Short mmCIF file of C-alpha atoms and ligand atoms in Angstrom, two decimals:
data_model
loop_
_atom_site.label_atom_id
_atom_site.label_comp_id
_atom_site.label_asym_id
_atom_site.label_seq_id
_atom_site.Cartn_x
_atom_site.Cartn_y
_atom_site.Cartn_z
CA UNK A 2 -4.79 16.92 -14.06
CA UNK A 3 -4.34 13.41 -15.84
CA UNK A 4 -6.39 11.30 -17.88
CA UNK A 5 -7.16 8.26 -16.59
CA UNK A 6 -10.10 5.09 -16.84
CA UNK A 7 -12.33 5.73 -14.07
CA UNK A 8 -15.43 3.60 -12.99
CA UNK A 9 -18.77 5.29 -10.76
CA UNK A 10 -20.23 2.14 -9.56
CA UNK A 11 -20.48 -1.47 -10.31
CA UNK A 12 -22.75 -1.04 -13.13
CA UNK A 13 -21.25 2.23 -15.19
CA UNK A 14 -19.57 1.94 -18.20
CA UNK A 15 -15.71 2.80 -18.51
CA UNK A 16 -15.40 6.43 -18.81
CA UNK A 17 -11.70 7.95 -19.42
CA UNK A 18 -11.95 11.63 -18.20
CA UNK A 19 -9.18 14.16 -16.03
CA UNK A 20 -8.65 13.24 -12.52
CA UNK A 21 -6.78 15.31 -10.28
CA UNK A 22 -3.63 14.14 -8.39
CA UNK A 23 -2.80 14.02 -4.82
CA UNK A 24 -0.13 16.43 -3.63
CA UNK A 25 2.97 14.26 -2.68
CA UNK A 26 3.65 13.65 0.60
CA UNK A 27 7.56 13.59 2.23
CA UNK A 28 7.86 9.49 1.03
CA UNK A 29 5.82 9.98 -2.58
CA UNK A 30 6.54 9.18 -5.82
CA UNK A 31 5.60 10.58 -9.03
CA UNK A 32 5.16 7.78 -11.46
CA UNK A 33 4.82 8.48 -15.56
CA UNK A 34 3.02 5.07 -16.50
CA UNK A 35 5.01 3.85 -19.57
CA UNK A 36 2.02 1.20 -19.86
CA UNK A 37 -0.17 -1.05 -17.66
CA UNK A 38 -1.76 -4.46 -18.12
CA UNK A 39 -5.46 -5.51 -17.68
CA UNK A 40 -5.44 -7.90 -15.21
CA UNK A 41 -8.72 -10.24 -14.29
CA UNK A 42 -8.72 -8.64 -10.86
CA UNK A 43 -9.23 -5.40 -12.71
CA UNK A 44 -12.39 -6.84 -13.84
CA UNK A 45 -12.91 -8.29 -10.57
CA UNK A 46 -13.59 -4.99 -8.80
CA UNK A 47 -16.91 -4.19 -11.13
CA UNK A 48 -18.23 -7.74 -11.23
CA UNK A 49 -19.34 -8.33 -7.69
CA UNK A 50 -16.08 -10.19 -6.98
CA UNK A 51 -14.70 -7.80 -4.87
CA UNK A 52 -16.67 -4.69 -3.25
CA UNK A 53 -14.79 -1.61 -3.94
CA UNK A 54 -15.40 2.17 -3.40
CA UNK A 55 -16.32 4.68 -6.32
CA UNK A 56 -15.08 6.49 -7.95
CA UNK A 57 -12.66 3.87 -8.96
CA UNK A 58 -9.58 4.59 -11.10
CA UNK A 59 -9.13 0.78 -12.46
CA UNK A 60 -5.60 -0.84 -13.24
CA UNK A 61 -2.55 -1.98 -10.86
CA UNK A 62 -0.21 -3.90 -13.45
CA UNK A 63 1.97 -0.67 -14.47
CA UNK A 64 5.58 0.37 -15.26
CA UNK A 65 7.19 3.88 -15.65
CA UNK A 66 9.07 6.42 -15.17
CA UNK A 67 9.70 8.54 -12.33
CA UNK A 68 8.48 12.28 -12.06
CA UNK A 69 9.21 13.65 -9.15
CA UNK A 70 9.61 12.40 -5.65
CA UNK A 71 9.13 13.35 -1.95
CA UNK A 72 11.53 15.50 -0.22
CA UNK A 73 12.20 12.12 2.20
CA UNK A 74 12.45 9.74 -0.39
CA UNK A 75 15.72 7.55 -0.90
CA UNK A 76 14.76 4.56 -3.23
CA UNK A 77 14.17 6.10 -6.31
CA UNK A 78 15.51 9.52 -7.95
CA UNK A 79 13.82 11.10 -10.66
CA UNK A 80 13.87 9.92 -13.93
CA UNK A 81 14.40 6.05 -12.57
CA UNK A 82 12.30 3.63 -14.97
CA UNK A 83 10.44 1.32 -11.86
CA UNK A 84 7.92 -1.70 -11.96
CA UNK A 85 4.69 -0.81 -9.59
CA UNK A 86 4.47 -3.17 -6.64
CA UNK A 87 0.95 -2.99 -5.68
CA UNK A 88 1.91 -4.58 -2.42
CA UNK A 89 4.43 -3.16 -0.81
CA UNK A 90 5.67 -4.93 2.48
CA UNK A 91 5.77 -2.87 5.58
CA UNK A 92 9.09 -4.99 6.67
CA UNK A 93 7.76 -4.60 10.39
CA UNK A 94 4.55 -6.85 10.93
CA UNK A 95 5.02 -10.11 12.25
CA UNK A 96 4.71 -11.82 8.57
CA UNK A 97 7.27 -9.79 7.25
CA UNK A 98 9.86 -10.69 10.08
CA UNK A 99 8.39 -13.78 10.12
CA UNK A 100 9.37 -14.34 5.80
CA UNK A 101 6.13 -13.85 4.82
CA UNK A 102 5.96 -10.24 3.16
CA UNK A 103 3.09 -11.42 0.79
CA UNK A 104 0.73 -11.81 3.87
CA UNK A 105 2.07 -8.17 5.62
CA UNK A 106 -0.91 -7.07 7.57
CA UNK A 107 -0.71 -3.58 6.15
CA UNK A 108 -1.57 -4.89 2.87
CA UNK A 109 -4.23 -7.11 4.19
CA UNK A 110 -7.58 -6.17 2.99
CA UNK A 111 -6.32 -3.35 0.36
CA UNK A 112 -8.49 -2.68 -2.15
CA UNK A 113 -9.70 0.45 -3.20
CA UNK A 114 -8.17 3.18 -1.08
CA UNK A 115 -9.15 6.79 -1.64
CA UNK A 116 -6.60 9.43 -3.06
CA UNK A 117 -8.32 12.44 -3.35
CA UNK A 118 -11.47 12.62 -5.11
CA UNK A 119 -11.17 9.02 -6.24
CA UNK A 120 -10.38 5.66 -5.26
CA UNK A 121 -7.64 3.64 -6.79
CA UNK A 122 -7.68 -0.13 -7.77
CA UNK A 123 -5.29 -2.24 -5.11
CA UNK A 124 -3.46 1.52 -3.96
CA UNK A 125 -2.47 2.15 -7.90
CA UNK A 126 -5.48 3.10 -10.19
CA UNK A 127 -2.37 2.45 -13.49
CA UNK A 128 -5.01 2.94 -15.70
CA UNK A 129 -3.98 6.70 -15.58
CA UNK A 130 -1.02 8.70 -17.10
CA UNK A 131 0.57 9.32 -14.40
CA UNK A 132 0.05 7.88 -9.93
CA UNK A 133 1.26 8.82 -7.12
CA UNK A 134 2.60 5.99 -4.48
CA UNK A 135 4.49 5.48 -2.03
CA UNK A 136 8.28 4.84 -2.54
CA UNK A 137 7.92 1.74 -1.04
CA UNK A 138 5.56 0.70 -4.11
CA UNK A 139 8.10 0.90 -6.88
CA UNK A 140 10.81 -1.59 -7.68
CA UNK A 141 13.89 -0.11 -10.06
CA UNK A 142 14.35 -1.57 -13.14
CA UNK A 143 17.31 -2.59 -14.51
CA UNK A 144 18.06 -1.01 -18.27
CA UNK A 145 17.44 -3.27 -20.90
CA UNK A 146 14.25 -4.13 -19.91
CA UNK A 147 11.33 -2.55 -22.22
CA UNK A 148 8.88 -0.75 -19.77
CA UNK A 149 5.98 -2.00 -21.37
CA UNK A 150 6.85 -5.83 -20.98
CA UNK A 151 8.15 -4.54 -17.64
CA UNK A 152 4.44 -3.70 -16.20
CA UNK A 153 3.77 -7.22 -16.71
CA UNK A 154 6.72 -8.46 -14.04
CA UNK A 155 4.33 -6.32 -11.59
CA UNK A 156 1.33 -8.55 -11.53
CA UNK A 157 0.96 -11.48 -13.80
CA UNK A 158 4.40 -12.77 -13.78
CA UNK A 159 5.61 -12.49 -10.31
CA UNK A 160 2.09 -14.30 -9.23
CA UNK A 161 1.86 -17.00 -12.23
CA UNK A 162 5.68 -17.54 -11.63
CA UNK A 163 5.63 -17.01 -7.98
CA UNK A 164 3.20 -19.83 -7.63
CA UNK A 165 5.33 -22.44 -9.39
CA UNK A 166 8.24 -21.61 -7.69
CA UNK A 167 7.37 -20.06 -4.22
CA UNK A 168 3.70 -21.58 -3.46
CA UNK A 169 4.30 -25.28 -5.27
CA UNK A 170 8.10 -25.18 -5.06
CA UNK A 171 7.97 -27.44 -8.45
CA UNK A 172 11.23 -29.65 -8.95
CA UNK A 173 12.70 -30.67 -12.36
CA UNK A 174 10.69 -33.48 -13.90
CA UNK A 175 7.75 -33.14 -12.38
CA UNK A 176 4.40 -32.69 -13.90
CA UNK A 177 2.31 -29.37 -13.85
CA UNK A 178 -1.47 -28.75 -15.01
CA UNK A 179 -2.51 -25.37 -15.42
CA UNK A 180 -6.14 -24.47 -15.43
CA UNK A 181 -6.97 -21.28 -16.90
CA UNK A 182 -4.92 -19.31 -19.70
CA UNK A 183 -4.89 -15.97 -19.06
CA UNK A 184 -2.19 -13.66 -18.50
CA UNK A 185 -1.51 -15.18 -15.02
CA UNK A 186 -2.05 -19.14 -16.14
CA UNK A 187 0.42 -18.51 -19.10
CA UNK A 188 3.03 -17.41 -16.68
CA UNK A 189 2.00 -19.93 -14.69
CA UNK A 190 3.36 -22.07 -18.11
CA UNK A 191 6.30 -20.34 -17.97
CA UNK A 192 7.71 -20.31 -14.74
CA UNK A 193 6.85 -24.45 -14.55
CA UNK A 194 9.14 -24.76 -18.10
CA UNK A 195 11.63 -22.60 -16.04
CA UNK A 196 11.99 -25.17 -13.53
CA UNK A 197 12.38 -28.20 -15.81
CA UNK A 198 8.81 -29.40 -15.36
CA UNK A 199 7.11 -31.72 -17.51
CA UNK A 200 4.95 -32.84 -18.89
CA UNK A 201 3.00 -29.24 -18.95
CA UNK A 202 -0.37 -29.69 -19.26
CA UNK A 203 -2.29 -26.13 -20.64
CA UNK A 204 -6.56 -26.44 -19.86
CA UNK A 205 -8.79 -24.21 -20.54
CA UNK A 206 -12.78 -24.08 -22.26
CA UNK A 207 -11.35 -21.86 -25.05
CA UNK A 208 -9.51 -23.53 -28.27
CA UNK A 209 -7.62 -20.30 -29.34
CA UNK A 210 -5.54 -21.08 -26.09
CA UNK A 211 -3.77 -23.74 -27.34
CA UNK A 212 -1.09 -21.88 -29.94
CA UNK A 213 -0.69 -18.88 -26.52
CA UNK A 214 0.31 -22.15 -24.28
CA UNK A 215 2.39 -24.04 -26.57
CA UNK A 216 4.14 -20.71 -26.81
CA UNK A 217 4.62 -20.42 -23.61
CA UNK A 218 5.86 -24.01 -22.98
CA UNK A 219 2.95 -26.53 -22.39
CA UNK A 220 3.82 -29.60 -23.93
CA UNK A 221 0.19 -30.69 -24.06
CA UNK A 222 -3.35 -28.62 -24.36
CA UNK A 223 -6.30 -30.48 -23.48
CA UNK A 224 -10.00 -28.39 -23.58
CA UNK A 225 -11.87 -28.44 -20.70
CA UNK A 226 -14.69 -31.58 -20.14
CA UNK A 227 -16.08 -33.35 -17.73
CA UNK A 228 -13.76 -36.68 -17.96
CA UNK A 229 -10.90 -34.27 -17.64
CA UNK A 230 -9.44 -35.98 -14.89
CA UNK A 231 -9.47 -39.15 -16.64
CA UNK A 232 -7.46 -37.81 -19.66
CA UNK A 233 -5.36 -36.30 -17.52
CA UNK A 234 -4.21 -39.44 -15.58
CA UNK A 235 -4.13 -40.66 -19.39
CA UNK A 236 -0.86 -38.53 -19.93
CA UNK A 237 0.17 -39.21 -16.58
CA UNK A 238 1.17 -43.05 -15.97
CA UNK A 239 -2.54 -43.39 -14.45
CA UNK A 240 -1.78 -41.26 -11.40
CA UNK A 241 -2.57 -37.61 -12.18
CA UNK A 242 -0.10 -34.90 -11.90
CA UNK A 243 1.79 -33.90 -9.49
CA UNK A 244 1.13 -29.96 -9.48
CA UNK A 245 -2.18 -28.69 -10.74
CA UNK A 246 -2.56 -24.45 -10.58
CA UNK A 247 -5.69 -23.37 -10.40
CA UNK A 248 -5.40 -20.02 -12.25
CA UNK A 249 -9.14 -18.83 -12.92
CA UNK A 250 -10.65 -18.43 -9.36
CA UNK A 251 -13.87 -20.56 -9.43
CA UNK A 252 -15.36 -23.67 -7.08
CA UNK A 253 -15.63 -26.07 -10.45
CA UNK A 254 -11.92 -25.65 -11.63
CA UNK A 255 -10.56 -25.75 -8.03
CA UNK A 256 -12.96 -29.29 -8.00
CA UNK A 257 -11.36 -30.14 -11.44
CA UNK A 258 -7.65 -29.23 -10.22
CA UNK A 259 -8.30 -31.21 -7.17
CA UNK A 260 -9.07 -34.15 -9.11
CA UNK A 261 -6.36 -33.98 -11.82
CA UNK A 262 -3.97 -34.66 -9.12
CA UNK A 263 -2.09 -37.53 -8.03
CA UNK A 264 -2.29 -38.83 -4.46
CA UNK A 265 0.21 -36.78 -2.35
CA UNK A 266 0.11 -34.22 -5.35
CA UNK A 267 -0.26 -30.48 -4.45
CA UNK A 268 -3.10 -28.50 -5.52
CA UNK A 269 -2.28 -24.57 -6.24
CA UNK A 270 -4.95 -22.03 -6.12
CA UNK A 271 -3.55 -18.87 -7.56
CA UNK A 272 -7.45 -17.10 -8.74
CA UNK A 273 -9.60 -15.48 -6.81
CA UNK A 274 -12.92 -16.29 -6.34
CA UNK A 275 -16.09 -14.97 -4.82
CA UNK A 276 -17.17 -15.13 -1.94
CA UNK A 277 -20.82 -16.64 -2.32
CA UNK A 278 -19.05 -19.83 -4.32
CA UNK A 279 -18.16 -22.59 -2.18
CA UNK A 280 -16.16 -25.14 -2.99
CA UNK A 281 -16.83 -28.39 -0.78
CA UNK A 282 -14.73 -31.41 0.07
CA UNK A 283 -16.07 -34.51 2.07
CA UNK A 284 -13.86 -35.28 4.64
CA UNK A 285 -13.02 -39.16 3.44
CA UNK A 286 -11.84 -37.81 0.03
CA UNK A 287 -9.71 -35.47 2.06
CA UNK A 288 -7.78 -38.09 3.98
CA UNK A 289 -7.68 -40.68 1.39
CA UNK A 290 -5.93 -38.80 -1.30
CA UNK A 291 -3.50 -37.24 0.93
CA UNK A 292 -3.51 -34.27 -1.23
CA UNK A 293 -2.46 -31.15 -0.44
CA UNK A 294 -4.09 -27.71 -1.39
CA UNK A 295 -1.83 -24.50 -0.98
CA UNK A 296 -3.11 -20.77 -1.87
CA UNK A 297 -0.85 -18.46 -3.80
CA UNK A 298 -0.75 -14.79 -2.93
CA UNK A 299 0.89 -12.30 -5.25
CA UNK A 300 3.32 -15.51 -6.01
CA UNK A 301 4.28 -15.71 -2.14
CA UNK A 302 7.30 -13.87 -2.39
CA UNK A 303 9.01 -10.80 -2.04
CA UNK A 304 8.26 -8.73 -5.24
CA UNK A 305 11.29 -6.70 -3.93
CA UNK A 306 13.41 -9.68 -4.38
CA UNK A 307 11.89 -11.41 -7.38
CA UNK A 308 10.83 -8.26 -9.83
CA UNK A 309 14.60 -7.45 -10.33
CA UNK A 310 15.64 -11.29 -10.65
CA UNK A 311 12.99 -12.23 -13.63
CA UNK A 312 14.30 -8.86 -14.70
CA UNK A 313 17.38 -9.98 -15.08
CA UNK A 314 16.25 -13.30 -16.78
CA UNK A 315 14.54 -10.87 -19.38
CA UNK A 316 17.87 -9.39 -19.54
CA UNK A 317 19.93 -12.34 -20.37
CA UNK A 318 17.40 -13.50 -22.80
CA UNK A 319 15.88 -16.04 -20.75
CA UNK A 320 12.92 -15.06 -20.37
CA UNK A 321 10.45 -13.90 -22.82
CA UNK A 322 7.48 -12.04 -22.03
CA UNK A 323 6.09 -11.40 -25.62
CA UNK A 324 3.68 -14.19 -25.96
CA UNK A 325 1.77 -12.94 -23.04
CA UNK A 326 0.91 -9.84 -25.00
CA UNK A 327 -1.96 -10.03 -27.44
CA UNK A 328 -3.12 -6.62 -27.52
CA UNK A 329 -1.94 -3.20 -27.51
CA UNK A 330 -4.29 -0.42 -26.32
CA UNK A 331 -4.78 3.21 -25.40
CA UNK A 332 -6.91 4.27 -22.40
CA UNK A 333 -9.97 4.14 -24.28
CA UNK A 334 -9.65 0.09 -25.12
CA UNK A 335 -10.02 -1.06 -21.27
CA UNK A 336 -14.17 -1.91 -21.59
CA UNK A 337 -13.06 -3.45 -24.86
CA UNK A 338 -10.09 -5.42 -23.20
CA UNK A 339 -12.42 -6.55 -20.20
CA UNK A 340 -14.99 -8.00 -23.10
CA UNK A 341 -12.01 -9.69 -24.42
CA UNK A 342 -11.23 -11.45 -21.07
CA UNK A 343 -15.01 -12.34 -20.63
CA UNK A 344 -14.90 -14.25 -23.86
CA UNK A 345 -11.57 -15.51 -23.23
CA UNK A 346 -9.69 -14.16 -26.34
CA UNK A 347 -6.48 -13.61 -26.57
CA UNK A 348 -3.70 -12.79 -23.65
CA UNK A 349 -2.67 -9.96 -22.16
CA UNK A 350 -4.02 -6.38 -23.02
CA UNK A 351 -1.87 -3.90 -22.35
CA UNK A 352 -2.48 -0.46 -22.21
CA UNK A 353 0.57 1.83 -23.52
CA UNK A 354 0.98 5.55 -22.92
N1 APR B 7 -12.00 -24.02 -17.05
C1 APR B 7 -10.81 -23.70 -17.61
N2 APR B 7 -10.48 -22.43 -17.94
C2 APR B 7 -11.37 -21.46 -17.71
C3 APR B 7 -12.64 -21.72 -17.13
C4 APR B 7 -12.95 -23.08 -16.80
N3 APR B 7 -14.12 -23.41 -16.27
N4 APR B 7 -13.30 -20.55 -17.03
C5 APR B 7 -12.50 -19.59 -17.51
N5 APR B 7 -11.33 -20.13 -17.94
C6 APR B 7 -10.18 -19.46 -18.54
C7 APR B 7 -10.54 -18.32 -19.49
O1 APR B 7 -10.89 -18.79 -20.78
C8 APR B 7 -9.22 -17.53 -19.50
O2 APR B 7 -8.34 -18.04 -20.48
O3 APR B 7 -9.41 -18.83 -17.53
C9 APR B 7 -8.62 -17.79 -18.11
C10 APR B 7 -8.65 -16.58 -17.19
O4 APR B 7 -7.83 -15.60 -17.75
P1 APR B 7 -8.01 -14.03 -17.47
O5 APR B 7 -9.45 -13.69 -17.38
O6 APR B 7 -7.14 -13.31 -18.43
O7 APR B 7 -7.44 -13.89 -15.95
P2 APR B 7 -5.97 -13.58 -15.36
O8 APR B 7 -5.71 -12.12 -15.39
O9 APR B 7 -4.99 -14.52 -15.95
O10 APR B 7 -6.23 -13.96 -13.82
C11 APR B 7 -6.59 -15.29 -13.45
O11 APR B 7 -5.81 -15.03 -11.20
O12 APR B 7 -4.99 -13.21 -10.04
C12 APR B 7 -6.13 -13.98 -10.31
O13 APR B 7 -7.99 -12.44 -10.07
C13 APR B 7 -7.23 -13.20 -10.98
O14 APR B 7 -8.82 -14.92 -10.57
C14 APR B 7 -8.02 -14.32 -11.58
C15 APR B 7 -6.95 -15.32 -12.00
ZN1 ZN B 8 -3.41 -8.45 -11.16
#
């Protein structure tokens, strides 16, 4: 038995109580979670955004260490510090053989599968001291990488990164607009300084953001209005940029990215939105910006592939995960962590065990 954050239903209040753990079968891992991040889509699965099944252990943003594997596992051995990948990549669906991984039809629709007497959030449930997964969902880490900034590299980072450099393949010099701050915006900020972009334009509706983007690289923070667009083609030689992510998952700010950009410019949508919110277009605005509008997933890439090279840039000291981290919690401080994310304060919560 293991503690870990568990939800009954939509409604019900965060309750941290024993669950029990599946046995392992011939290609599982035993995973000790070092720590795990609250994530928005953690929030998303009790606020009508998605439709999960209860039980629900909550949390997929984890690092640890290994406890015991399968007797057909190869990929990890125990005692092996790994990030989680919460979507592993069958490697034999046409997407994957096709370079696609991120859209691997045996990830497709994951949510809330069940394992055991519960369900887990995305096939993790990392709000819990220890998961089992497959071996296929854990990425070695290289030493010299603290597992608790690690567990960020397995959802935040790969997607806010991912989408500046896999989704809106961002070149040196261009400029980026990043709507929404939150853990996944302000790697959003990072990954676009990465590339040489700039200017890097931070927006969100809440004022504390500004010091958590300059840290991360904007070169500019503007708050949220209705003449946005206008202030942005302000900074922007009168055109608008030439990236905007949209990083909080909601018809208005995919509206407001849309019109922050130049014409040609490519529109990101990295959040994820509901599915009774409809974002509309009429088709003469469509054609006469020329616009494009591209949809992030996970970062579009191959966590495989890119876990172990921002680990790496951690490594070498070029990349620094610290200012995503405002909070560290113990199980108990998830419902507290989710009411910081409604009121937009502060970054990243992580949970450390
Ligand atoms: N305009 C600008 N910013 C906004 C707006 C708005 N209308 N509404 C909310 N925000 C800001 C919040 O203030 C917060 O800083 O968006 C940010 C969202 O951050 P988090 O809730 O921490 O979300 P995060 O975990 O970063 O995920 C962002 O990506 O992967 C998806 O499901 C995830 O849709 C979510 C998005
Ligand atoms: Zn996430």
């Amino acid at each position: 038995m293991v503690n870990a954050a568990v939800v009954a239903g939509p409604d019900a209040t965060i309750e941290v109580r024993e669950i029990e753990l599946p046995a392992l079968g011939p290609r599982d891992v035993r995973v000790k979670v070092a720590a795990a991040g609250v994530c928005h889509s953690d929030l998303s699965m009790i606020n009508g955004t998605f439709s999960p099944q209860f039980p629900l252990v909550l949390g997929h943003e984890a690092a640890g260490t290994i406890a015991e594997v399968g007797s057909a596992v190869t990929r990890v051995s125990v005692g092996d510090r790994v990030v989680v990948n919460w979507a592993p990549a069958c490697r034999h669906c046409w997407f994957c053989l096709n370079s696609q991984p991120w859209l691997c039809t045996a990830v497709e629709g994951l949510v809330s599968p069940e394992r055991g007497a519960v369900h887990v959030t995305l096939g993790v449930g990392a709000f819990s001291e220890e998961v089992v997964l497959d071996e296929n969902g854990v990425v070695p880490l290289a030493d010299g990488v603290p597992l608790d900034i690690a567990a960020l590299l397995g959802c935040a980072v790969v997607t806010g990164i991912g989408a500046v450099r896999n989704t809106a393949s961002v070149r040196p010099g261009e400029s980026v607009l990043v709507m929404g701050l939150g853990g996944v915006g302000l790697s959003a900020i990072i990954g676009a300084r990465l590339a040489g972009a700039g200017p890097i334009i931070a927006v969100d509706i809440v004022p504390d953001k500004e010091k958590l983007a300059r840290d991360a690289g904007a070169t500019h923070f503007v708050l949220a209005h209705d003449k946005l667009a206008k202030e942005i083609r302000g900074l922007t030689g009168g055109r608008g940029v030439d990236h905007a992510l949209e990083c909080v998952g909601n018809s208005k700010t995919i509206r407001t990215a849309w019109q922050t950009t130049r014409r040609g410019g490519k529109v990101t949508i990295v959040g994820v939105g509901r599915r009774d919110d409809t974002v509309s277009f009429n088709a003469l605005e469509l054609y006469h910006f020329a616009r494009s509008i591209g949809v992030s997933v996970y970062g579009s890439g191959d966590p495989d592939r890119d876990i172990p090279l921002l680990a790496t840039q951690i490594q070498l000291g070029r990349l620094d995960l610290e200012p995503l981290v405002s909070h560290r919690i113990g199980l108990d401080g998830v419902g507290e962590a989710f009411e910081r994310m409604k009121s937009g304060t502060g970054a990243r919560s992580l949970v450390v065990f």
